[in-house]
Amino acid sequence: MKEVEINLGSRAYKIIIGGGELERAGGQVAGLFGGSKALLVTNPIVGALFAERVTASLKQAGIEAVVAEIPDGEEYKTLQSAEMLYDRAFSAGLDRHCPVLALGGGVVGDLAGFVAATYMRGVPFVQLPTTLLAQVDSSVGGKVAVNHPRGKNIIGAFYQPALVLTDPVTLHTLDNGEILSGLAEVIKYGIISDSAFFDWLEANIERVLALESDAIIHVIERSCLNKARVVEDDETEQGNRAILNLGHTVGHAIEAIAGYGRYRHGEAVSIGTAVAARLAVELGVLQASEEIRIKNLLLRTGLPVDVPKDLATVDMVRSMYGDKKNFGGQINYVLPTGIGKAVVYKNMPEERIKLALDSLRL
């Protein structure tokens, strides 16, 4: 078992990584909260696989699980889904002491966290991430949100969980595409802040892809440690936390223009990372040899690096103006400046972005 602590003063919490954590969830939750009920949010696929383990553990700890399922998919991360969960919680008599538990991937975690942050002005929140993307990224750091037709994660808050319980056994139920989606975020940490981790990934990516236990636990722990350092320094993204959005300016534009569901989040971020590396080289802040290393690791992992030819450059750039990193109508863009270093480039010229996008057309 591994533990990573997120040090945020009175809102500090632990990420516990290890086999059997779902079966131990009840005891962990009972030890933190006084509520006699818990809202367990999941989707039909994850629920069929793992909900019984969690509900049985909660029951053993004297907590009644109120299970609420939302359909699987980014398109269901909406205010309408949140309203359904509010209704479920209110009908079941959940009070301010009853926690909301998120059992699933990023969609479930973001939506359940948004509901926890807003139901009765805030109730305790526990993450039980079941995808690699959620285990290394979205379950850590307190970003919760729902989507809007005009953009992804536009309606949301910063609301830290009280606990994150990560059981790597859940990864063995995922298809390969879900694993790759998470690895795009893993590689991101190496690029923005941890050159030694990037080196390790270059040497061990085959072991990671094979889900070798020690390799995957190392990946989860190291990724969480990297994110923890950034979040502790800048919890609400007023400064350096924005570097965690490497690849996301283009990535979110791809998801929005193509329609949520066509590309997995990690696939879109991978393409966005390749575009950011190309931009950085053209601006003279990244060596061409480092761009090659970044692209090669993404490709060896099985991730895309080419911009889809059917997504118009003008539409993608227009979508980027809705990015939350922007200020004063200008596009702010995260660029790698070396392996293990990144900056936020203020007021990125449109023409630079267009040239980089077109140079990586599929």
Tab-separated table of C-alpha atoms in Angstrom:
chain	number	residue	atom	x	y	z
A	1	MET	CA	0.000	0.000	0.000
A	2	LYS	CA	1.170	3.529	-0.842
A	3	GLU	CA	-0.033	6.834	0.567
A	4	VAL	CA	0.233	10.328	-0.879
A	5	GLU	CA	-0.785	13.283	1.280
A	6	ILE	CA	-2.216	16.472	-0.194
A	7	ASN	CA	-1.180	19.180	2.267
A	8	LEU	CA	-3.853	21.884	2.198
A	9	GLY	CA	-4.058	22.844	5.855
A	10	SER	CA	-7.455	22.025	7.345
A	11	ARG	CA	-8.504	20.455	4.025
A	12	ALA	CA	-5.563	18.049	3.794
A	13	TYR	CA	-6.402	14.524	2.684
A	14	LYS	CA	-4.787	11.227	1.774
A	15	ILE	CA	-4.668	9.224	-1.411
A	16	ILE	CA	-4.403	5.549	-0.471
A	17	ILE	CA	-3.211	3.247	-3.267
A	18	GLY	CA	-3.381	-0.529	-2.979
A	19	GLY	CA	-5.254	-3.738	-3.623
A	20	GLY	CA	-8.469	-4.239	-1.649
A	21	GLU	CA	-9.195	-0.561	-1.021
A	22	LEU	CA	-12.771	-0.874	-2.308
A	23	GLU	CA	-13.462	-3.614	0.246
A	24	ARG	CA	-12.015	-1.389	2.984
A	25	ALA	CA	-13.959	1.717	1.956
A	26	GLY	CA	-16.652	1.350	4.629
A	27	GLY	CA	-14.236	1.423	7.522
A	28	GLN	CA	-12.370	4.389	6.049
A	29	VAL	CA	-15.578	6.360	5.476
A	30	ALA	CA	-17.029	5.539	8.909
A	31	GLY	CA	-13.804	6.713	10.525
A	32	LEU	CA	-14.096	10.142	8.912
A	33	PHE	CA	-17.790	11.032	8.927
A	34	GLY	CA	-20.760	10.729	11.238
A	35	GLY	CA	-23.494	10.215	8.668
A	36	SER	CA	-25.563	7.020	8.664
A	37	LYS	CA	-26.056	7.133	4.888
A	38	ALA	CA	-23.888	7.732	1.834
A	39	LEU	CA	-24.774	8.571	-1.765
A	40	LEU	CA	-22.780	6.224	-4.005
A	41	VAL	CA	-22.631	7.648	-7.544
A	42	THR	CA	-21.552	5.305	-10.321
A	43	ASN	CA	-22.518	4.235	-13.842
A	44	PRO	CA	-24.117	0.941	-14.944
A	45	ILE	CA	-20.860	-0.594	-16.181
A	46	VAL	CA	-18.732	0.197	-13.125
A	47	GLY	CA	-21.652	-0.423	-10.807
A	48	ALA	CA	-22.107	-3.965	-12.081
A	49	LEU	CA	-18.418	-4.675	-11.499
A	50	PHE	CA	-17.651	-2.989	-8.188
A	51	ALA	CA	-20.655	-1.388	-6.454
A	52	GLU	CA	-21.460	-4.482	-4.393
A	53	ARG	CA	-17.957	-4.511	-2.893
A	54	VAL	CA	-18.387	-0.927	-1.736
A	55	THR	CA	-21.996	-1.229	-0.520
A	56	ALA	CA	-21.165	-4.392	1.441
A	57	SER	CA	-18.214	-2.630	3.052
A	58	LEU	CA	-20.379	0.370	3.936
A	59	LYS	CA	-23.100	-1.871	5.384
A	60	GLN	CA	-20.554	-3.657	7.550
A	61	ALA	CA	-19.510	-0.247	8.879
A	62	GLY	CA	-23.118	0.685	9.662
A	63	ILE	CA	-23.654	2.987	6.682
A	64	GLU	CA	-26.607	2.649	4.306
A	65	ALA	CA	-25.555	3.054	0.674
A	66	VAL	CA	-27.949	4.999	-1.537
A	67	VAL	CA	-26.846	4.002	-5.036
A	68	ALA	CA	-27.430	6.385	-7.949
A	69	GLU	CA	-26.381	5.456	-11.474
A	70	ILE	CA	-25.815	7.894	-14.317
A	71	PRO	CA	-25.387	6.748	-17.928
A	72	ASP	CA	-21.809	6.243	-19.071
A	73	GLY	CA	-20.296	9.033	-21.150
A	74	GLU	CA	-19.043	12.627	-21.140
A	75	GLU	CA	-22.334	13.800	-22.666
A	76	TYR	CA	-24.083	12.953	-19.376
A	77	LYS	CA	-21.885	15.227	-17.246
A	78	THR	CA	-24.586	17.889	-17.188
A	79	LEU	CA	-26.712	20.024	-14.909
A	80	GLN	CA	-29.606	17.693	-15.718
A	81	SER	CA	-27.655	14.731	-14.317
A	82	ALA	CA	-26.713	16.784	-11.255
A	83	GLU	CA	-30.383	17.596	-10.673
A	84	MET	CA	-31.221	13.889	-10.783
A	85	LEU	CA	-28.592	13.241	-8.102
A	86	TYR	CA	-29.916	16.098	-5.929
A	87	ASP	CA	-33.378	14.530	-6.161
A	88	ARG	CA	-31.993	11.121	-5.211
A	89	ALA	CA	-30.097	12.507	-2.220
A	90	PHE	CA	-33.033	14.578	-0.983
A	91	SER	CA	-35.538	11.746	-1.412
A	92	ALA	CA	-33.265	9.401	0.557
A	93	GLY	CA	-32.984	11.898	3.407
A	94	LEU	CA	-29.254	12.600	3.135
A	95	ASP	CA	-28.171	15.407	5.446
A	96	ARG	CA	-25.001	17.518	5.584
A	97	HIS	CA	-23.063	14.783	7.379
A	98	CYS	CA	-23.713	12.137	4.708
A	99	PRO	CA	-20.862	11.800	2.207
A	100	VAL	CA	-21.066	11.519	-1.561
A	101	LEU	CA	-18.877	8.704	-2.930
A	102	ALA	CA	-17.767	8.685	-6.572
A	103	LEU	CA	-17.182	5.162	-7.921
A	104	GLY	CA	-16.013	5.432	-11.506
A	105	GLY	CA	-13.897	7.465	-13.871
A	106	GLY	CA	-13.539	11.166	-14.495
A	107	VAL	CA	-17.143	11.785	-15.523
A	108	VAL	CA	-18.533	10.205	-12.360
A	109	GLY	CA	-15.931	11.932	-10.190
A	110	ASP	CA	-16.468	15.388	-11.682
A	111	LEU	CA	-20.255	15.132	-11.502
A	112	ALA	CA	-20.425	13.577	-8.023
A	113	GLY	CA	-17.933	16.146	-6.750
A	114	PHE	CA	-20.002	18.979	-8.201
A	115	VAL	CA	-23.068	17.594	-6.438
A	116	ALA	CA	-21.127	17.208	-3.161
A	117	ALA	CA	-19.909	20.806	-3.422
A	118	THR	CA	-23.398	22.211	-3.959
A	119	TYR	CA	-25.868	19.917	-2.146
A	120	MET	CA	-26.805	21.673	1.109
A	121	ARG	CA	-23.863	24.049	0.433
A	122	GLY	CA	-21.370	21.224	0.665
A	123	VAL	CA	-21.209	17.680	2.016
A	124	PRO	CA	-18.196	15.353	2.454
A	125	PHE	CA	-16.794	13.864	-0.740
A	126	VAL	CA	-14.825	10.635	-1.304
A	127	GLN	CA	-13.248	9.548	-4.587
A	128	LEU	CA	-13.080	5.847	-5.552
A	129	PRO	CA	-11.488	6.193	-9.011
A	130	THR	CA	-11.666	3.147	-11.284
A	131	THR	CA	-9.953	4.375	-14.479
A	132	LEU	CA	-6.276	5.210	-14.872
A	133	LEU	CA	-7.169	8.747	-15.950
A	134	ALA	CA	-9.133	9.284	-12.751
A	135	GLN	CA	-6.519	7.599	-10.554
A	136	VAL	CA	-3.633	9.753	-11.788
A	137	ASP	CA	-5.408	13.011	-12.513
A	138	SER	CA	-9.067	13.895	-12.122
A	139	SER	CA	-9.554	12.443	-8.616
A	140	VAL	CA	-6.703	14.588	-7.267
A	141	GLY	CA	-6.823	18.322	-6.735
A	142	GLY	CA	-10.445	19.236	-6.162
A	143	LYS	CA	-11.682	20.308	-9.591
A	144	VAL	CA	-15.359	19.394	-9.944
A	145	ALA	CA	-17.622	20.432	-12.795
A	146	VAL	CA	-20.302	19.766	-15.361
A	147	ASN	CA	-20.198	20.550	-19.056
A	148	HIS	CA	-22.147	23.144	-21.018
A	149	PRO	CA	-22.902	23.106	-24.753
A	150	ARG	CA	-20.463	26.019	-25.103
A	151	GLY	CA	-17.552	24.267	-23.425
A	152	LYS	CA	-16.214	21.512	-21.201
A	153	ASN	CA	-16.142	21.982	-17.402
A	154	ILE	CA	-17.451	25.550	-17.686
A	155	ILE	CA	-19.729	25.196	-14.633
A	156	GLY	CA	-17.824	24.019	-11.582
A	157	ALA	CA	-15.880	24.666	-8.412
A	158	PHE	CA	-12.755	23.793	-6.480
A	159	TYR	CA	-13.912	21.294	-3.847
A	160	GLN	CA	-11.403	18.937	-2.293
A	161	PRO	CA	-12.301	15.340	-1.451
A	162	ALA	CA	-11.840	14.189	2.111
A	163	LEU	CA	-10.262	10.932	0.926
A	164	VAL	CA	-9.199	9.154	-2.265
A	165	LEU	CA	-9.126	5.335	-2.293
A	166	THR	CA	-7.398	3.893	-5.354
A	167	ASP	CA	-7.492	0.161	-6.101
A	168	PRO	CA	-5.370	-0.716	-9.172
A	169	VAL	CA	-7.271	-3.999	-9.631
A	170	THR	CA	-10.010	-2.003	-11.364
A	171	LEU	CA	-7.643	-1.270	-14.259
A	172	HIS	CA	-7.770	-4.897	-15.388
A	173	THR	CA	-11.422	-4.430	-16.383
A	174	LEU	CA	-10.660	-1.538	-18.760
A	175	ASP	CA	-10.190	-1.707	-22.504
A	176	ASN	CA	-6.839	-0.647	-23.914
A	177	GLY	CA	-8.157	2.731	-25.035
A	178	GLU	CA	-9.016	3.684	-21.458
A	179	ILE	CA	-5.517	2.773	-20.287
A	180	LEU	CA	-3.969	4.858	-23.064
A	181	SER	CA	-6.214	7.792	-22.195
A	182	GLY	CA	-4.824	7.807	-18.665
A	183	LEU	CA	-1.254	7.453	-19.870
A	184	ALA	CA	-1.529	10.741	-21.777
A	185	GLU	CA	-1.883	12.480	-18.409
A	186	VAL	CA	0.905	10.364	-16.904
A	187	ILE	CA	3.308	11.424	-19.667
A	188	LYS	CA	2.217	15.024	-19.119
A	189	TYR	CA	3.619	14.971	-15.564
A	190	GLY	CA	7.007	13.908	-16.853
A	191	ILE	CA	6.999	16.701	-19.419
A	192	ILE	CA	5.931	19.544	-17.137
A	193	SER	CA	7.707	18.816	-13.862
A	194	ASP	CA	9.539	15.490	-13.542
A	195	SER	CA	12.293	14.699	-16.033
A	196	ALA	CA	13.378	11.624	-14.050
A	197	PHE	CA	9.846	10.228	-14.330
A	198	PHE	CA	9.861	10.906	-18.077
A	199	ASP	CA	13.152	8.987	-18.345
A	200	TRP	CA	11.620	6.125	-16.343
A	201	LEU	CA	8.583	6.031	-18.630
A	202	GLU	CA	10.814	5.856	-21.702
A	203	ALA	CA	12.563	2.834	-20.178
A	204	ASN	CA	9.465	1.114	-18.755
A	205	ILE	CA	6.468	1.975	-20.938
A	206	GLU	CA	6.062	-1.649	-22.077
A	207	ARG	CA	5.786	-2.797	-18.435
A	208	VAL	CA	3.219	-0.090	-17.777
A	209	LEU	CA	1.172	-1.084	-20.829
A	210	ALA	CA	1.220	-4.684	-19.572
A	211	LEU	CA	-0.192	-3.411	-16.238
A	212	GLU	CA	2.622	-5.012	-14.256
A	213	SER	CA	1.636	-4.415	-10.644
A	214	ASP	CA	4.765	-2.669	-9.367
A	215	ALA	CA	5.029	-0.531	-12.505
A	216	ILE	CA	1.414	0.621	-12.433
A	217	ILE	CA	1.501	1.401	-8.699
A	218	HIS	CA	4.666	3.445	-9.294
A	219	VAL	CA	2.919	5.317	-12.119
A	220	ILE	CA	-0.105	6.147	-9.951
A	221	GLU	CA	1.976	7.175	-6.928
A	222	ARG	CA	4.454	9.300	-8.911
A	223	SER	CA	1.678	10.994	-10.880
A	224	CYS	CA	-0.226	11.829	-7.692
A	225	LEU	CA	2.941	13.170	-6.061
A	226	ASN	CA	3.574	15.423	-9.048
A	227	LYS	CA	0.035	16.745	-9.054
A	228	ALA	CA	0.078	17.164	-5.264
A	229	ARG	CA	3.124	19.451	-5.447
A	230	VAL	CA	1.430	21.715	-7.968
A	231	VAL	CA	-1.960	21.755	-6.211
A	232	GLU	CA	-0.405	22.527	-2.818
A	233	ASP	CA	1.360	25.526	-4.357
A	234	ASP	CA	-1.657	26.847	-6.283
A	235	GLU	CA	-4.941	25.222	-5.279
A	236	THR	CA	-7.322	27.419	-7.284
A	237	GLU	CA	-5.259	27.825	-10.447
A	238	GLN	CA	-4.276	31.453	-10.004
A	239	GLY	CA	-0.733	30.794	-11.178
A	240	ASN	CA	1.493	27.762	-11.665
A	241	ARG	CA	-1.297	25.149	-11.474
A	242	ALA	CA	-2.173	26.089	-15.048
A	243	ILE	CA	0.822	24.040	-16.260
A	244	LEU	CA	-1.274	20.940	-15.499
A	245	ASN	CA	-3.266	21.949	-18.579
A	246	LEU	CA	-0.470	21.071	-21.001
A	247	GLY	CA	-2.193	19.700	-24.097
A	248	HIS	CA	-5.639	20.725	-22.885
A	249	THR	CA	-6.083	23.929	-24.905
A	250	VAL	CA	-6.146	21.970	-28.153
A	251	GLY	CA	-7.478	18.866	-26.400
A	252	HIS	CA	-10.634	20.563	-25.153
A	253	ALA	CA	-11.131	22.203	-28.555
A	254	ILE	CA	-10.947	18.795	-30.253
A	255	GLU	CA	-13.475	17.333	-27.815
A	256	ALA	CA	-15.866	20.264	-28.240
A	257	ILE	CA	-15.680	20.489	-32.056
A	258	ALA	CA	-15.706	16.738	-32.709
A	259	GLY	CA	-18.475	16.191	-30.170
A	260	TYR	CA	-17.952	14.623	-26.751
A	261	GLY	CA	-17.412	10.904	-27.117
A	262	ARG	CA	-15.654	10.752	-30.487
A	263	TYR	CA	-12.231	11.149	-28.880
A	264	ARG	CA	-11.302	9.990	-25.411
A	265	HIS	CA	-9.995	12.790	-23.225
A	266	GLY	CA	-6.465	11.388	-23.173
A	267	GLU	CA	-6.390	11.010	-26.957
A	268	ALA	CA	-7.331	14.668	-27.374
A	269	VAL	CA	-4.747	15.718	-24.758
A	270	SER	CA	-2.062	13.672	-26.521
A	271	ILE	CA	-2.715	15.514	-29.783
A	272	GLY	CA	-2.724	18.792	-27.870
A	273	THR	CA	0.604	17.915	-26.252
A	274	ALA	CA	2.162	17.275	-29.668
A	275	VAL	CA	0.843	20.640	-30.890
A	276	ALA	CA	2.231	22.389	-27.788
A	277	ALA	CA	5.649	20.815	-28.361
A	278	ARG	CA	5.613	21.956	-31.997
A	279	LEU	CA	4.633	25.486	-30.959
A	280	ALA	CA	7.391	25.542	-28.346
A	281	VAL	CA	10.027	24.540	-30.906
A	282	GLU	CA	8.833	27.187	-33.363
A	283	LEU	CA	8.968	29.830	-30.616
A	284	GLY	CA	12.494	28.754	-29.703
A	285	VAL	CA	11.745	27.642	-26.137
A	286	LEU	CA	12.058	23.865	-26.705
A	287	GLN	CA	14.817	21.907	-28.436
A	288	ALA	CA	13.761	19.963	-31.526
A	289	SER	CA	15.334	16.837	-30.002
A	290	GLU	CA	13.019	17.183	-26.981
A	291	GLU	CA	9.968	17.493	-29.239
A	292	ILE	CA	11.049	14.235	-30.876
A	293	ARG	CA	11.337	12.524	-27.469
A	294	ILE	CA	7.864	13.719	-26.493
A	295	LYS	CA	6.274	12.572	-29.758
A	296	ASN	CA	8.109	9.258	-29.712
A	297	LEU	CA	6.944	8.404	-26.186
A	298	LEU	CA	3.353	9.261	-27.087
A	299	LEU	CA	3.587	7.107	-30.222
A	300	ARG	CA	5.244	4.189	-28.398
A	301	THR	CA	2.412	4.326	-25.906
A	302	GLY	CA	-0.102	4.060	-28.752
A	303	LEU	CA	-1.450	7.603	-28.503
A	304	PRO	CA	-2.276	9.887	-31.456
A	305	VAL	CA	-0.197	12.965	-32.278
A	306	ASP	CA	-1.813	14.153	-35.534
A	307	VAL	CA	-4.574	16.766	-35.735
A	308	PRO	CA	-7.728	15.286	-37.329
A	309	LYS	CA	-8.069	16.619	-40.869
A	310	ASP	CA	-11.851	17.009	-40.652
A	311	LEU	CA	-11.689	19.496	-37.758
A	312	ALA	CA	-11.335	22.988	-39.215
A	313	THR	CA	-8.467	25.058	-37.828
A	314	VAL	CA	-10.634	28.172	-37.604
A	315	ASP	CA	-13.258	26.304	-35.543
A	316	MET	CA	-10.629	24.905	-33.177
A	317	VAL	CA	-9.035	28.304	-32.592
A	318	ARG	CA	-12.451	29.879	-32.012
A	319	SER	CA	-13.160	27.214	-29.385
A	320	MET	CA	-9.876	27.996	-27.623
A	321	TYR	CA	-11.132	31.463	-26.689
A	322	GLY	CA	-13.465	29.786	-24.204
A	323	ASP	CA	-10.541	28.195	-22.330
A	324	LYS	CA	-10.515	28.984	-18.602
A	325	LYS	CA	-6.780	29.875	-18.633
A	326	ASN	CA	-7.481	32.885	-20.831
A	327	PHE	CA	-7.655	36.470	-19.635
A	328	GLY	CA	-8.732	39.656	-21.369
A	329	GLY	CA	-9.748	37.923	-24.577
A	330	GLN	CA	-6.253	36.494	-25.095
A	331	ILE	CA	-5.289	32.842	-25.488
A	332	ASN	CA	-2.896	31.698	-22.762
A	333	TYR	CA	-1.071	28.523	-23.734
A	334	VAL	CA	0.960	25.988	-21.726
A	335	LEU	CA	4.243	25.174	-23.453
A	336	PRO	CA	7.007	22.710	-22.541
A	337	THR	CA	10.372	24.442	-22.244
A	338	GLY	CA	12.314	21.226	-21.690
A	339	ILE	CA	11.705	17.729	-20.404
A	340	GLY	CA	10.487	18.451	-16.870
A	341	LYS	CA	9.703	22.159	-17.386
A	342	ALA	CA	6.740	24.159	-18.651
A	343	VAL	CA	5.436	27.730	-18.703
A	344	VAL	CA	2.190	29.525	-19.455
A	345	TYR	CA	2.768	31.637	-22.573
A	346	LYS	CA	0.556	34.727	-22.375
A	347	ASN	CA	-1.312	36.055	-25.415
A	348	MET	CA	-0.373	33.350	-27.911
A	349	PRO	CA	-0.842	34.735	-31.451
A	350	GLU	CA	-3.609	33.009	-33.396
A	351	GLU	CA	-1.414	32.627	-36.455
A	352	ARG	CA	1.178	30.667	-34.477
A	353	ILE	CA	-1.489	28.253	-33.284
A	354	LYS	CA	-2.930	27.840	-36.779
A	355	LEU	CA	0.489	27.066	-38.255
A	356	ALA	CA	1.216	24.468	-35.570
A	357	LEU	CA	-2.182	22.814	-36.055
A	358	ASP	CA	-1.800	22.675	-39.817
A	359	SER	CA	1.743	21.279	-39.568
A	360	LEU	CA	0.394	18.254	-37.678
A	361	ARG	CA	-2.624	17.528	-39.875
A	362	LEU	CA	-3.426	13.848	-40.378
